[in-house]
Amino acid sequence: MNWPHLRPGDITGVLFVVVLVGIVVILLLLFRGLKRSENFGFGPEWQCTQMEQGDPICVRLVDNDTPNKDAPR
């Protein structure tokens, strides 16, 4: 197989792609744990906390503006 000779522009392009992929990999490794506002499939009215061992614990946030169905009238 006859390989073509690399020109300076080809080398620059390859180095650019390698640096770009390296930056993306580093950012993914460093910042993968910053997204802590996950709701694990629940709606925005839920707040979930990831536990070190086991499943997350989720609680439903109380909206003070909505009337309480159990309150006496």
mmCIF file of C-alpha atoms in Angstrom:
data_model
loop_
_atom_site.group_PDB
_atom_site.id
_atom_site.type_symbol
_atom_site.label_atom_id
_atom_site.label_comp_id
_atom_site.label_asym_id
_atom_site.label_seq_id
_atom_site.Cartn_x
_atom_site.Cartn_y
_atom_site.Cartn_z
ATOM 1 C CA MET A 1 0.000 0.000 0.000
ATOM 2 C CA ASN A 2 1.334 3.406 -0.919
ATOM 3 C CA TRP A 3 0.867 5.914 1.911
ATOM 4 C CA PRO A 4 0.697 9.598 0.932
ATOM 5 C CA HIS A 5 3.130 12.022 2.493
ATOM 6 C CA LEU A 6 1.712 14.245 5.190
ATOM 7 C CA ARG A 7 1.793 17.953 4.519
ATOM 8 C CA PRO A 8 2.107 20.578 7.297
ATOM 9 C CA GLY A 9 -1.637 21.323 7.070
ATOM 10 C CA ASP A 10 -2.445 17.641 7.595
ATOM 11 C CA ILE A 11 -0.263 17.459 10.690
ATOM 12 C CA THR A 12 -1.835 20.647 12.060
ATOM 13 C CA GLY A 13 -5.326 19.220 11.555
ATOM 14 C CA VAL A 14 -4.458 15.936 13.252
ATOM 15 C CA LEU A 15 -2.888 17.751 16.216
ATOM 16 C CA PHE A 16 -5.936 20.024 16.492
ATOM 17 C CA VAL A 17 -8.302 17.043 16.639
ATOM 18 C CA VAL A 18 -6.098 15.245 19.199
ATOM 19 C CA VAL A 19 -5.989 18.336 21.437
ATOM 20 C CA LEU A 20 -9.747 18.871 21.069
ATOM 21 C CA VAL A 21 -10.549 15.257 21.980
ATOM 22 C CA GLY A 22 -8.118 15.445 24.914
ATOM 23 C CA ILE A 23 -9.793 18.595 26.265
ATOM 24 C CA VAL A 24 -13.241 17.009 25.975
ATOM 25 C CA VAL A 25 -12.083 13.857 27.782
ATOM 26 C CA ILE A 26 -10.466 15.875 30.585
ATOM 27 C CA LEU A 27 -13.584 18.026 31.014
ATOM 28 C CA LEU A 28 -15.811 14.966 31.149
ATOM 29 C CA LEU A 29 -13.594 13.337 33.769
ATOM 30 C CA LEU A 30 -13.277 16.450 35.933
ATOM 31 C CA PHE A 31 -16.863 17.694 35.797
ATOM 32 C CA ARG A 32 -18.896 14.492 35.634
ATOM 33 C CA GLY A 33 -20.061 14.838 39.243
ATOM 34 C CA LEU A 34 -21.167 18.470 39.156
ATOM 35 C CA LYS A 35 -24.693 17.745 37.988
ATOM 36 C CA ARG A 36 -26.301 17.097 41.352
ATOM 37 C CA SER A 37 -29.769 18.405 40.475
ATOM 38 C CA GLU A 38 -30.860 15.084 39.022
ATOM 39 C CA ASN A 39 -34.427 14.110 39.786
ATOM 40 C CA PHE A 40 -34.156 10.460 38.687
ATOM 41 C CA GLY A 41 -37.252 10.562 36.486
ATOM 42 C CA PHE A 42 -39.495 12.541 38.825
ATOM 43 C CA GLY A 43 -40.907 15.989 38.106
ATOM 44 C CA PRO A 44 -39.407 19.323 39.179
ATOM 45 C CA GLU A 45 -41.419 19.226 42.428
ATOM 46 C CA TRP A 46 -39.133 16.443 43.699
ATOM 47 C CA GLN A 47 -35.696 16.820 45.281
ATOM 48 C CA CYS A 48 -33.419 13.790 45.260
ATOM 49 C CA THR A 49 -30.163 13.139 47.085
ATOM 50 C CA GLN A 50 -27.700 10.524 45.883
ATOM 51 C CA MET A 51 -26.504 8.236 48.652
ATOM 52 C CA GLU A 52 -22.991 6.801 48.721
ATOM 53 C CA GLN A 53 -24.359 3.283 48.924
ATOM 54 C CA GLY A 54 -27.776 2.326 47.663
ATOM 55 C CA ASP A 55 -30.560 4.123 45.859
ATOM 56 C CA PRO A 56 -31.184 7.867 46.015
ATOM 57 C CA ILE A 57 -33.636 9.303 48.518
ATOM 58 C CA CYS A 58 -36.308 11.552 46.993
ATOM 59 C CA VAL A 59 -38.763 13.841 48.778
ATOM 60 C CA ARG A 60 -41.611 15.833 47.283
ATOM 61 C CA LEU A 61 -41.304 19.569 47.877
ATOM 62 C CA VAL A 62 -44.295 21.267 49.496
ATOM 63 C CA ASP A 63 -45.866 24.185 47.634
ATOM 64 C CA ASN A 64 -47.228 26.661 50.186
ATOM 65 C CA ASP A 65 -49.405 28.392 47.577
ATOM 66 C CA THR A 66 -51.644 25.388 46.926
ATOM 67 C CA PRO A 67 -54.529 24.760 49.350
ATOM 68 C CA ASN A 68 -54.273 21.787 51.672
ATOM 69 C CA LYS A 69 -56.922 19.151 50.911
ATOM 70 C CA ASP A 70 -56.863 17.863 54.495
ATOM 71 C CA ALA A 71 -57.315 21.253 56.149
ATOM 72 C CA PRO A 72 -60.698 21.939 57.792
ATOM 73 C CA ARG A 73 -62.858 24.536 56.048
#
